[in-house]
Amino acid sequence: MVERNGGFRVSQYETLHTPQHLSDGLRTRPDTVSGVMTTAEETADDTAQGSPALLLLSQARQRFLTGRPLPDDVPDETVAAWRRARFLGVRHDVREPASVDGLVVGSALLAASGPVLERLAPALGTGRSALLLTDERLRVLWSAGSAPGGELRRDLAEREVGHNSAALALRTRQRAEVHGPEHFLDVWQNVSAVSVPVFAPESGRPLGTITVASGLCADAGPHPGAALAEAAAAAVEAELLARSRSAERTLLDAYTRATGGPSGVQERAVVALDGRNRLVSEAAVRLVSPQVLESLERGARTLLRSAAPVESYDIALPEGAGCTAEFRPVREQGGGRVLGIVAVLEPVTEGAVVRALPRPAAGRLAGSSVPWRHAVGRARELAHGSEPLLLTGERGSGKTALARELLGGTEPLVLDAAEAPELGLGDGRLTGDRPLLLRHAERLAQSDVAALNGFLDEHPDVHLLATYTPGTPPGPCLQRLLDTLAARSVTLPALRERPEDIRELLPTLAPRPVDGTPPLTWTLDALRALERYPWPGNLTELAYLVRTLAENRRASGPVRRAELPDPVREGPAARPLSPMEHAERTAILEALRRNGGNKARTATALGIARATLYRKLREYQA
């Protein structure tokens, strides 16, 4: 028996006679699924003819359908799929295939996939096989060929047809096969199918599936249509990427024209939106509040989803916005569909007051995400009194910047436990005469912790702001200090927990441009890479990257993704990797870099098929 690529096969030279053989061959087989549709009048024995293992599985299915006990060696995942179909109310004996009339049209996935699939369809040959495209809801968008046994169904969701390869591929996010009796429907007992998920090239979100269905396959090896399904999915993703970059370039060009080009970036307040991305000029950052930007973004998403006519492109700004907006649709080249909206903002009166928060010196308090606003709001509320306040969070998360902002214009006594082994807090340095900012409380010497505990016992209302970075378990003395301050503590979120704030942080972290030099701007591809990176060093790491680029780059125009450091540019792996997988990912990324990102040349250099390279990149989200 041979087990390969998620598909179970039996060699024509092997025979099985007992349930124990079925256990040996099927128990360890990974999840597989069936992807498409056919009708079949054959009995269970005829369905699995030529494959003893499939015959045993077919007999187990018949026992399941008639309510009889199942052998212990039926794969758990297969039984779970049958039970799921029964729970969803799927009838196994449905004979009338659903009509393909009314297929979904107007889909962006279909628009990109149609020409690609038309070119690949002749590879099906003249046999009884079919090529299908579904969307993320498993609705059939496109089909070609002849499915074995009957017409194609237009909905492959498990609630409609039970277990199938398209549903499994979408759920597991990898290639999946389903054969004969693994299906729940009678009409699919003579069908083998393989499905490959299609992912959005930039976000990695699953958009749908490509499926090849054929007559039952009982020979060893992957489904004969696996290579075609993999190639089709890779080609569709390449077309989606090309179209995405074209749309982003169109939006960026419209934004540049609206700002007046590089020389006008500082003068005109412009916001460009496409429902997913947002470009904001420096003047717009100064003019509007985060609430206004959120209103613009929500309005743009609503208008673009509703396909409103050009004359109705209007978004209501919140009361007191302090500006008006003129909206212009951004169309794809040739005057086609609307890709986004450009808003040109003007102050209501000359010298209108900017409602956004003042820009802090370090630029680290920018951000309008819910976790950040909640933490900062809570800290400001607690800081109104004169009692101690503890700010906790990962290194570089902005604790000191927030502490200084909370202290206002006062000049605190600043003590940093990271700068000296001992601060000598027991030598009269703690007087309570002026506010105290204590940094890196986790590094305090035990004598200093004891002195601070004693001081707080005598002066519980001292104006103390302390920062603490969790790490190794604290000792008893430090734990007592943390317990004392716990009732008045705020935890700041890590940057990876508020990636939507990165676009607001970038202009505040960049150095002031010298005269005649435009400010640092970013391509949409670079912004998405920054938002995907986990930032273990948080704001400190981001600020260093921005400062280094601003001071050292020699290129002109927006920062491109290729200019970012390797870890940021390539993004994190999709999951924790084994040492072997990590080495493989590193080799692939290095080969991509040497070949200028060309995947065809990279695959040739590595000695692997292009479809395999695309699959590896999807697995590692490289």
Coordinates of C-alpha atoms in Angstrom, one line a residue:
M1 CA 0.0 0.0 0.0
V2 CA 1.3 3.5 -0.8
E3 CA 0.5 6.7 1.0
R4 CA 1.5 9.9 -0.8
N5 CA 0.7 13.6 -0.9
G6 CA -2.5 13.3 1.1
G7 CA -4.1 10.8 -1.3
F8 CA -4.6 7.1 -0.5
R9 CA -3.8 4.6 -3.3
V10 CA -3.5 0.8 -3.6
S11 CA -1.1 -0.9 -5.9
Q12 CA -2.7 -3.2 -8.5
Y13 CA -0.4 -6.0 -7.3
E14 CA -1.6 -5.8 -3.6
T15 CA -4.6 -7.6 -2.1
L16 CA -6.2 -7.1 1.2
H17 CA -8.4 -9.7 2.9
T18 CA -9.0 -8.7 6.5
P19 CA -10.0 -5.5 8.4
Q20 CA -6.6 -5.4 9.9
H21 CA -5.1 -4.6 6.5
L22 CA -7.5 -1.7 6.2
S23 CA -6.2 -0.4 9.5
D24 CA -2.6 -0.7 8.4
G25 CA -3.3 1.1 5.2
L26 CA -5.6 3.9 6.3
R27 CA -5.2 4.7 9.9
T28 CA -2.2 7.0 9.5
R29 CA -3.3 8.6 6.2
P30 CA -3.6 12.4 6.4
D31 CA -6.9 14.2 5.8
T32 CA -8.0 13.9 2.2
V33 CA -11.1 15.3 0.4
S34 CA -13.0 15.0 -2.7
G35 CA -13.5 18.0 -4.8
V36 CA -16.2 17.6 -7.3
M37 CA -19.1 15.9 -8.6
T38 CA -20.4 13.1 -10.6
T39 CA -23.4 10.8 -10.6
A40 CA -22.9 7.0 -10.4
E41 CA -25.4 4.1 -10.4
E42 CA -22.9 1.4 -9.5
T43 CA -23.2 -0.4 -6.2
A44 CA -20.6 0.0 -3.5
D45 CA -18.7 -3.1 -4.7
D46 CA -18.6 -1.9 -8.2
T47 CA -17.5 1.6 -7.1
A48 CA -14.4 0.3 -5.5
Q49 CA -13.6 -2.5 -8.0
G50 CA -9.9 -3.0 -8.5
S51 CA -9.0 -1.5 -5.1
P52 CA -9.5 -3.8 -2.1
A53 CA -8.8 -1.0 0.4
L54 CA -11.4 1.3 -1.2
L55 CA -13.8 -1.7 -1.3
L56 CA -13.4 -2.2 2.5
L57 CA -13.9 1.6 3.0
S58 CA -17.0 1.4 0.8
Q59 CA -18.4 -1.4 2.8
A60 CA -17.8 0.6 6.0
R61 CA -19.7 3.5 4.5
Q62 CA -22.7 1.3 3.8
R63 CA -22.6 0.1 7.4
F64 CA -22.5 3.8 8.5
L65 CA -25.5 4.7 6.3
T66 CA -27.5 1.7 7.6
G67 CA -26.7 2.4 11.3
R68 CA -24.6 -0.6 11.9
P69 CA -21.4 -0.6 14.0
L70 CA -18.2 0.3 12.1
P71 CA -14.9 -1.5 12.2
D72 CA -12.4 0.0 14.6
D73 CA -9.9 0.6 11.8
V74 CA -11.9 3.1 9.7
P75 CA -9.9 6.3 9.6
D76 CA -11.2 8.8 12.2
E77 CA -11.2 11.7 9.8
T78 CA -13.3 9.8 7.3
V79 CA -15.9 8.8 9.9
A80 CA -15.9 12.4 11.2
A81 CA -16.6 13.7 7.7
W82 CA -19.6 11.3 7.3
R83 CA -21.0 12.3 10.7
R84 CA -20.6 16.0 9.8
A85 CA -22.6 15.5 6.7
R86 CA -25.4 13.7 8.6
F87 CA -25.4 16.4 11.2
L88 CA -25.8 19.0 8.5
G89 CA -28.8 17.2 7.0
V90 CA -27.1 16.2 3.7
R91 CA -28.9 13.3 2.0
H92 CA -26.6 10.7 0.7
D93 CA -29.0 9.4 -2.0
V94 CA -29.7 12.7 -3.8
R95 CA -29.8 11.9 -7.5
E96 CA -30.8 15.2 -9.2
P97 CA -27.7 17.3 -9.7
A98 CA -28.0 21.0 -9.1
S99 CA -28.1 23.1 -12.2
V100 CA -25.1 25.2 -13.1
D101 CA -27.3 28.1 -14.1
G102 CA -26.8 31.2 -12.0
L103 CA -23.1 30.9 -11.4
V104 CA -21.6 33.8 -9.6
V105 CA -20.4 36.5 -11.9
G106 CA -18.6 39.8 -11.4
S107 CA -16.1 38.2 -9.1
A108 CA -12.6 39.7 -9.0
L109 CA -11.3 36.1 -8.6
L110 CA -13.2 35.0 -11.7
A111 CA -12.0 38.0 -13.7
A112 CA -8.4 37.1 -13.0
S113 CA -8.8 33.4 -13.2
G114 CA -11.0 33.0 -16.3
P115 CA -8.3 33.7 -19.0
V116 CA -5.8 31.6 -17.1
L117 CA -8.1 28.6 -16.8
E118 CA -9.3 28.9 -20.4
R119 CA -5.7 28.4 -21.5
L120 CA -5.2 25.4 -19.2
A121 CA -8.5 23.7 -19.9
P122 CA -7.2 21.8 -23.0
A123 CA -4.8 19.9 -20.7
L124 CA -7.8 18.0 -19.5
G125 CA -7.7 16.0 -22.7
T126 CA -10.8 14.2 -24.0
G127 CA -11.4 11.9 -21.0
R128 CA -14.1 12.2 -18.4
S129 CA -12.6 14.9 -16.2
A130 CA -13.4 18.4 -15.2
L131 CA -11.6 21.6 -14.1
L132 CA -13.4 23.9 -11.6
L133 CA -12.9 27.2 -9.8
T134 CA -14.8 28.0 -6.6
D135 CA -14.8 31.1 -4.4
E136 CA -14.2 31.2 -0.7
R137 CA -17.8 30.1 -0.1
L138 CA -17.2 27.1 -2.4
R139 CA -19.6 28.4 -5.0
V140 CA -18.6 27.3 -8.5
L141 CA -17.5 30.3 -10.5
W142 CA -16.1 28.5 -13.6
S143 CA -16.0 25.0 -15.0
A144 CA -14.7 23.1 -18.0
G145 CA -14.7 19.5 -19.2
S146 CA -17.1 16.8 -18.3
A147 CA -17.5 15.5 -14.8
P148 CA -17.7 11.7 -14.6
G149 CA -21.2 10.5 -14.1
G150 CA -23.3 13.7 -14.4
E151 CA -23.6 17.5 -14.4
L152 CA -21.6 19.8 -12.1
R153 CA -23.1 21.2 -8.9
R154 CA -22.8 24.9 -8.3
D155 CA -22.3 24.7 -4.5
L156 CA -19.6 22.5 -2.9
A157 CA -20.1 23.6 0.7
E158 CA -20.3 20.7 3.0
R159 CA -23.7 21.8 4.2
E160 CA -24.9 21.1 0.7
V161 CA -22.9 18.1 -0.6
G162 CA -20.9 16.7 2.4
H163 CA -17.2 15.8 2.3
N164 CA -15.3 16.9 -0.8
S165 CA -11.8 17.9 -1.8
A166 CA -12.6 21.6 -2.3
A167 CA -14.0 22.0 1.2
L168 CA -11.1 20.1 2.7
A169 CA -8.5 22.1 0.8
L170 CA -10.1 25.4 1.9
R171 CA -10.2 24.2 5.5
T172 CA -6.7 22.8 5.7
R173 CA -5.1 25.5 3.4
Q174 CA -3.3 22.8 1.4
R175 CA -3.8 20.4 -1.5
A176 CA -6.4 17.8 -0.7
E177 CA -7.7 14.6 -2.4
V178 CA -10.9 12.6 -1.9
H179 CA -11.7 9.3 -3.5
G180 CA -14.8 7.3 -4.0
P181 CA -16.3 6.1 -0.7
E182 CA -14.7 8.9 1.2
H183 CA -17.5 11.0 -0.2
F184 CA -20.9 11.0 1.5
L185 CA -23.0 11.3 -1.7
D186 CA -23.9 8.2 -3.6
V187 CA -23.4 10.0 -6.9
W188 CA -19.7 10.6 -6.1
Q189 CA -18.7 7.1 -5.3
N190 CA -17.0 6.7 -8.7
V191 CA -15.2 10.1 -8.4
S192 CA -11.7 11.0 -7.4
A193 CA -10.9 14.7 -7.1
V194 CA -7.9 16.9 -6.1
S195 CA -8.2 20.5 -5.0
V196 CA -5.7 23.2 -4.4
P197 CA -6.5 26.5 -2.5
V198 CA -5.9 29.8 -4.1
F199 CA -4.5 32.6 -1.9
A200 CA -4.5 36.3 -2.1
P201 CA -0.9 37.0 -3.0
E202 CA -0.4 39.9 -0.6
S203 CA -2.5 39.0 2.4
G204 CA -2.4 35.2 2.2
R205 CA -6.2 35.0 2.7
P206 CA -7.8 32.0 0.9
L207 CA -9.9 33.2 -2.0
G208 CA -11.2 29.9 -3.4
T209 CA -10.0 26.6 -4.9
I210 CA -9.0 24.9 -8.1
T211 CA -10.3 21.4 -8.5
V212 CA -9.7 18.6 -11.0
A213 CA -12.3 15.8 -10.9
S214 CA -12.0 12.4 -12.7
G215 CA -13.1 8.9 -12.5
L216 CA -12.0 6.8 -9.6
C217 CA -8.2 6.5 -9.2
A218 CA -6.9 3.3 -7.6
D219 CA -3.3 3.3 -8.7
A220 CA -0.4 4.5 -6.6
G221 CA 0.8 8.0 -6.6
P222 CA -1.0 11.4 -6.4
H223 CA -4.1 12.1 -8.4
P224 CA -3.2 12.4 -12.1
G225 CA -4.7 15.9 -12.1
A226 CA -2.7 17.1 -9.1
A227 CA 0.0 18.8 -11.3
L228 CA -2.6 20.6 -13.4
A229 CA -4.4 21.8 -10.2
E230 CA -1.2 23.1 -8.7
A231 CA -0.1 24.8 -11.9
A232 CA -3.6 26.4 -12.3
A233 CA -3.5 27.7 -8.7
A234 CA 0.0 29.1 -9.2
A235 CA -0.9 30.8 -12.5
V236 CA -4.1 32.3 -11.0
E237 CA -2.2 33.7 -8.0
A238 CA 0.4 35.2 -10.3
E239 CA -2.4 36.9 -12.3
L240 CA -4.0 38.2 -9.1
L241 CA -0.6 39.6 -8.0
A242 CA -0.1 41.4 -11.3
R243 CA -3.6 42.9 -11.1
S244 CA -3.2 43.9 -7.5
R245 CA 0.1 45.7 -8.2
S246 CA -1.5 47.5 -11.1
A247 CA -4.4 48.6 -9.0
E248 CA -2.1 49.8 -6.2
R249 CA 0.0 51.7 -8.8
T250 CA -3.1 53.4 -10.1
L251 CA -4.1 54.5 -6.6
L252 CA -0.6 55.7 -5.8
D253 CA -0.5 57.7 -9.1
A254 CA -3.8 59.3 -8.3
Y255 CA -2.6 60.2 -4.8
T256 CA 0.6 61.7 -6.2
R257 CA -1.3 63.8 -8.7
A258 CA -3.7 65.0 -6.0
T259 CA -0.8 66.1 -3.7
G260 CA 0.8 68.0 -6.6
G261 CA 3.7 65.6 -6.9
P262 CA 6.8 65.5 -4.7
S263 CA 7.0 69.3 -4.5
G264 CA 3.4 69.6 -3.3
V265 CA 3.5 66.9 -0.6
Q266 CA 3.8 69.4 2.2
E267 CA 1.1 71.8 1.0
R268 CA -1.9 69.7 0.1
A269 CA -3.9 67.5 2.5
V270 CA -4.8 64.3 0.6
V271 CA -6.1 60.9 1.7
A272 CA -6.3 58.0 -0.8
L273 CA -8.3 54.9 0.1
D274 CA -9.3 51.7 -1.6
G275 CA -11.1 49.9 1.3
R276 CA -7.9 48.1 2.3
N277 CA -5.1 50.6 2.0
R278 CA -4.7 54.2 3.1
L279 CA -2.3 56.9 1.9
V280 CA -2.2 60.1 4.0
S281 CA -0.1 63.1 3.2
E282 CA 1.8 65.0 5.8
A283 CA -0.5 67.9 5.6
A284 CA -3.5 65.6 6.1
V285 CA -1.9 64.2 9.2
R286 CA -1.6 67.7 10.6
L287 CA -5.2 68.7 9.6
V288 CA -7.4 65.8 10.7
S289 CA -7.9 63.6 13.7
P290 CA -7.7 59.8 13.7
Q291 CA -11.5 59.9 14.0
V292 CA -11.8 61.7 10.7
L293 CA -9.5 59.2 9.0
E294 CA -11.6 56.3 10.4
S295 CA -14.7 57.9 9.1
L296 CA -13.1 58.3 5.6
E297 CA -12.0 54.7 5.6
R298 CA -15.4 53.3 6.7
G299 CA -17.2 55.5 4.1
A300 CA -14.8 54.4 1.3
R301 CA -15.4 50.7 2.1
T302 CA -19.1 51.3 2.1
L303 CA -19.2 53.2 -1.2
L304 CA -16.9 50.8 -3.0
R305 CA -18.9 47.8 -1.9
S306 CA -22.2 49.4 -3.1
A307 CA -20.8 50.4 -6.5
A308 CA -22.4 53.8 -6.2
P309 CA -22.4 56.1 -9.2
V310 CA -19.7 58.7 -9.5
E311 CA -21.9 61.6 -8.6
S312 CA -22.8 60.0 -5.3
Y313 CA -19.3 59.7 -4.0
D314 CA -19.7 61.6 -0.8
I315 CA -18.7 60.7 2.8
A316 CA -20.1 62.5 5.8
L317 CA -17.3 63.8 8.1
P318 CA -17.8 63.7 11.9
E319 CA -19.1 66.9 13.6
G320 CA -16.3 69.3 14.3
A321 CA -13.9 67.8 11.8
G322 CA -12.5 71.2 11.0
C323 CA -12.3 70.5 7.3
T324 CA -14.2 69.8 4.1
A325 CA -13.5 67.1 1.6
E326 CA -13.7 66.8 -2.2
F327 CA -14.0 63.1 -3.3
R328 CA -12.7 61.8 -6.6
P329 CA -13.1 58.2 -7.8
V330 CA -9.9 56.4 -8.9
R331 CA -10.6 54.2 -11.9
E332 CA -8.6 51.4 -13.5
Q333 CA -6.8 52.3 -16.7
G334 CA -9.2 52.7 -19.6
G335 CA -12.0 54.1 -17.4
G336 CA -13.1 50.8 -16.0
R337 CA -14.2 49.9 -12.5
V338 CA -13.6 52.1 -9.6
L339 CA -10.6 51.0 -7.5
G340 CA -10.6 53.6 -4.8
I341 CA -11.3 57.2 -3.7
V342 CA -9.1 60.3 -3.3
A343 CA -10.2 62.9 -0.7
V344 CA -8.7 66.4 -1.0
L345 CA -9.2 68.1 2.3
E346 CA -9.4 71.8 3.0
P347 CA -9.6 73.6 6.4
V348 CA -13.0 75.2 7.2
T349 CA -11.3 78.5 7.9
E350 CA -7.9 79.9 7.6
G351 CA -5.7 78.7 10.4
A352 CA -8.2 76.0 11.5
V353 CA -7.1 74.3 14.7
V354 CA -5.7 70.8 14.2
R355 CA -7.8 68.4 16.3
A356 CA -5.2 65.6 16.3
L357 CA -3.1 64.9 19.3
P358 CA 0.1 67.0 19.5
R359 CA 3.1 65.3 18.0
P360 CA 5.4 64.1 20.8
A361 CA 9.1 64.6 20.5
A362 CA 9.8 60.9 20.1
G363 CA 6.7 60.2 18.0
R364 CA 5.8 57.1 20.0
L365 CA 2.4 58.0 21.2
A366 CA 0.8 58.1 17.8
G367 CA -1.9 55.5 17.1
S368 CA -5.6 55.2 17.1
S369 CA -6.1 51.4 17.5
V370 CA -8.5 50.3 20.2
P371 CA -5.8 48.5 22.4
W372 CA -3.6 51.6 22.3
R373 CA -6.3 54.2 22.9
H374 CA -7.6 52.1 25.8
A375 CA -4.2 51.8 27.5
V376 CA -3.3 55.5 27.0
G377 CA -6.8 56.6 28.2
R378 CA -6.5 54.5 31.3
A379 CA -3.0 55.8 32.1
R380 CA -4.2 59.4 31.8
E381 CA -7.1 58.7 34.0
L382 CA -4.9 57.2 36.8
A383 CA -2.3 59.9 36.3
H384 CA -4.7 62.7 37.4
G385 CA -4.0 61.9 41.0
S386 CA -0.7 62.1 42.8
E387 CA -0.4 58.4 43.7
P388 CA 2.1 55.9 42.1
L389 CA 1.5 54.5 38.6
L390 CA 3.1 51.4 37.1
L391 CA 3.5 51.1 33.3
T392 CA 4.2 47.6 32.1
G393 CA 4.8 46.1 28.7
E394 CA 7.4 44.6 26.4
R395 CA 10.7 46.4 25.8
G396 CA 10.3 49.3 23.4
S397 CA 6.5 49.5 23.7
G398 CA 6.5 53.2 24.6
K399 CA 6.4 53.1 28.4
T400 CA 8.9 55.9 29.0
A401 CA 7.5 58.1 26.3
L402 CA 4.0 57.8 27.8
A403 CA 5.4 58.4 31.3
R404 CA 7.0 61.7 30.2
E405 CA 3.8 62.7 28.5
L406 CA 1.8 62.0 31.6
L407 CA 4.2 64.1 33.7
G408 CA 3.5 67.1 31.5
G409 CA 5.8 70.1 31.8
T410 CA 7.2 69.0 35.2
E411 CA 10.8 68.1 35.6
P412 CA 10.9 64.7 37.4
L413 CA 13.8 63.0 39.1
V414 CA 14.7 60.3 36.6
L415 CA 16.3 57.2 37.9
D416 CA 17.2 54.3 35.6
A417 CA 18.0 51.0 37.1
A418 CA 19.6 49.8 33.8
E419 CA 22.4 52.4 34.1
A420 CA 23.9 51.4 37.4
P421 CA 24.0 48.3 39.5
E422 CA 22.6 50.2 42.5
L423 CA 20.8 53.5 42.6
G424 CA 21.3 54.2 46.4
L425 CA 17.6 54.8 47.0
G426 CA 18.2 54.2 50.7
D427 CA 20.6 57.2 50.9
G428 CA 18.0 59.9 51.1
R429 CA 17.4 60.3 47.3
L430 CA 13.7 59.6 47.8
T431 CA 12.2 62.7 49.3
G432 CA 8.8 63.1 47.5
D433 CA 9.6 66.8 46.8
R434 CA 9.2 66.3 43.1
P435 CA 7.8 63.6 40.7
L436 CA 9.9 60.5 40.3
L437 CA 10.3 58.6 37.1
L438 CA 11.8 55.2 37.7
R439 CA 12.8 53.3 34.6
H440 CA 13.5 49.5 34.4
A441 CA 12.1 48.6 37.8
E442 CA 12.8 44.9 36.9
R443 CA 16.6 45.6 37.2
L444 CA 16.5 47.2 40.6
A445 CA 19.0 45.9 43.1
Q446 CA 17.5 44.2 46.1
S447 CA 18.6 47.0 48.5
D448 CA 16.9 49.6 46.2
V449 CA 13.7 47.6 46.1
A450 CA 13.7 47.3 49.9
A451 CA 14.2 51.1 50.2
L452 CA 11.5 51.8 47.7
N453 CA 9.0 49.4 49.5
G454 CA 9.7 51.2 52.8
F455 CA 9.3 54.6 51.2
L456 CA 5.9 53.7 49.7
D457 CA 4.8 52.4 53.1
E458 CA 5.4 55.8 54.6
H459 CA 4.4 57.9 51.5
P460 CA 1.6 56.0 49.7
D461 CA 0.6 59.1 47.8
V462 CA 4.0 59.9 46.3
H463 CA 4.0 61.0 42.7
L464 CA 5.9 58.0 41.2
L465 CA 5.8 56.7 37.7
A466 CA 7.6 53.4 37.3
T467 CA 8.2 51.3 34.1
Y468 CA 8.5 47.5 34.3
T469 CA 9.3 45.0 31.6
P470 CA 8.2 41.5 32.5
G471 CA 10.8 38.8 32.1
T472 CA 12.3 36.4 34.6
P473 CA 10.2 35.7 37.7
P474 CA 10.6 38.5 40.3
G475 CA 12.1 37.7 43.7
P476 CA 10.0 38.1 46.8
C477 CA 11.0 41.7 47.5
L478 CA 10.3 42.9 43.9
Q479 CA 7.1 40.9 43.9
R480 CA 6.0 42.9 46.9
L481 CA 6.7 46.1 45.1
L482 CA 4.7 45.0 42.1
D483 CA 1.8 43.9 44.3
T484 CA 1.8 47.3 45.9
L485 CA 1.5 49.0 42.5
A486 CA -0.7 46.5 40.8
A487 CA -4.0 48.3 41.6
R488 CA -2.7 51.3 39.7
S489 CA -0.9 49.7 36.7
V490 CA -1.5 49.8 33.0
T491 CA -0.1 47.3 30.4
L492 CA 0.8 48.8 27.0
P493 CA 0.1 46.6 24.0
A494 CA 3.0 45.3 21.9
L495 CA 3.3 46.8 18.4
R496 CA 2.3 43.4 16.8
E497 CA -1.0 43.8 18.7
R498 CA -1.8 47.1 17.0
P499 CA -0.3 46.8 13.4
E500 CA -2.9 49.3 12.2
D501 CA -1.0 52.1 14.0
I502 CA 2.2 51.6 12.0
R503 CA 1.0 53.9 9.2
E504 CA 0.4 56.7 11.8
L505 CA 3.7 56.1 13.5
L506 CA 5.9 56.2 10.5
P507 CA 5.7 60.0 9.8
T508 CA 6.2 60.8 13.5
L509 CA 9.3 58.5 13.9
A510 CA 11.0 59.8 10.7
P511 CA 13.6 62.6 11.2
R512 CA 12.6 66.1 10.1
P513 CA 13.5 66.4 6.4
V514 CA 16.2 68.9 5.6
D515 CA 15.3 71.8 3.4
G516 CA 14.3 70.8 -0.1
T517 CA 14.1 67.1 0.7
P518 CA 10.7 65.4 0.6
P519 CA 9.6 63.5 3.6
L520 CA 9.9 59.7 3.7
T521 CA 7.0 57.9 2.0
W522 CA 6.2 54.2 1.5
T523 CA 4.8 52.0 -1.2
L524 CA 1.8 49.9 -0.3
D525 CA 3.8 46.8 -0.6
A526 CA 6.4 48.1 1.9
L527 CA 3.6 49.2 4.3
R528 CA 2.0 45.7 4.3
A529 CA 5.4 44.1 5.0
L530 CA 5.8 46.5 8.0
E531 CA 2.4 45.6 9.3
R532 CA 3.0 41.8 9.0
Y533 CA 6.3 41.8 10.8
P534 CA 6.0 40.9 14.5
W535 CA 8.5 43.6 15.7
P536 CA 10.1 41.9 18.7
G537 CA 11.8 45.2 19.5
N538 CA 8.5 47.1 19.2
L539 CA 8.7 50.9 18.7
T540 CA 12.4 51.0 19.4
E541 CA 13.0 48.6 16.5
L542 CA 10.6 50.4 14.1
A543 CA 12.1 53.8 15.0
Y544 CA 15.6 52.5 14.3
L545 CA 14.6 51.1 10.9
V546 CA 12.9 54.4 9.9
R547 CA 15.8 56.5 11.1
T548 CA 18.3 54.3 9.2
L549 CA 16.4 54.5 6.0
A550 CA 15.9 58.2 6.2
E551 CA 19.6 58.9 6.8
N552 CA 21.2 56.3 4.6
R553 CA 19.0 55.5 1.6
R554 CA 20.2 56.9 -1.8
A555 CA 17.1 56.1 -3.8
S556 CA 14.3 58.6 -4.5
G557 CA 10.6 58.2 -4.3
P558 CA 8.7 56.0 -1.8
V559 CA 10.5 53.3 0.1
R560 CA 10.0 50.0 -1.6
R561 CA 9.7 46.6 0.0
A562 CA 13.0 45.5 -1.5
E563 CA 14.7 48.2 0.6
L564 CA 13.6 46.7 3.9
P565 CA 15.8 44.4 5.9
D566 CA 15.4 40.7 5.1
P567 CA 13.4 39.7 8.1
V568 CA 10.9 42.5 7.6
R569 CA 10.7 42.2 3.8
E570 CA 10.1 38.4 3.9
G571 CA 7.8 38.5 6.9
P572 CA 7.4 35.8 9.6
A573 CA 6.9 32.2 8.9
A574 CA 3.3 31.0 9.0
R575 CA 4.1 28.7 11.9
P576 CA 7.0 27.6 14.1
L577 CA 9.5 25.8 11.9
S578 CA 11.6 22.8 12.6
P579 CA 15.4 23.3 12.0
M580 CA 15.1 21.5 8.6
E581 CA 12.2 23.7 7.6
H582 CA 13.9 26.8 8.7
A583 CA 17.0 25.9 6.7
E584 CA 14.8 25.2 3.6
R585 CA 13.0 28.5 4.0
T586 CA 16.3 30.3 4.3
A587 CA 17.6 28.6 1.1
I588 CA 14.5 29.6 -0.8
L589 CA 14.6 33.2 0.3
E590 CA 18.3 33.5 -0.5
A591 CA 17.6 32.0 -4.0
L592 CA 14.8 34.4 -4.5
R593 CA 17.0 37.3 -3.6
R594 CA 19.8 36.1 -6.0
N595 CA 17.3 35.8 -8.8
G596 CA 15.7 39.2 -8.3
G597 CA 12.4 37.7 -7.0
N598 CA 11.9 35.8 -10.3
K599 CA 10.2 32.5 -9.2
A600 CA 10.7 30.6 -12.4
R601 CA 14.5 31.2 -12.3
T602 CA 14.5 30.4 -8.6
A603 CA 12.7 27.1 -9.1
T604 CA 15.3 26.2 -11.8
A605 CA 18.2 27.1 -9.6
L606 CA 16.8 25.0 -6.7
G607 CA 16.1 22.1 -9.0
I608 CA 12.4 21.9 -8.1
A609 CA 9.1 22.4 -10.0
R610 CA 7.6 25.9 -10.0
A611 CA 4.4 24.6 -8.5
T612 CA 6.5 23.1 -5.6
L613 CA 8.1 26.5 -5.1
Y614 CA 4.8 28.3 -4.9
R615 CA 3.5 25.7 -2.5
K616 CA 6.6 26.1 -0.2
L617 CA 6.2 29.9 -0.3
R618 CA 2.5 29.5 0.7
E619 CA 3.4 27.1 3.5
Y620 CA 6.0 29.5 4.9
Q621 CA 4.2 32.7 3.9
A622 CA 7.4 33.9 2.5

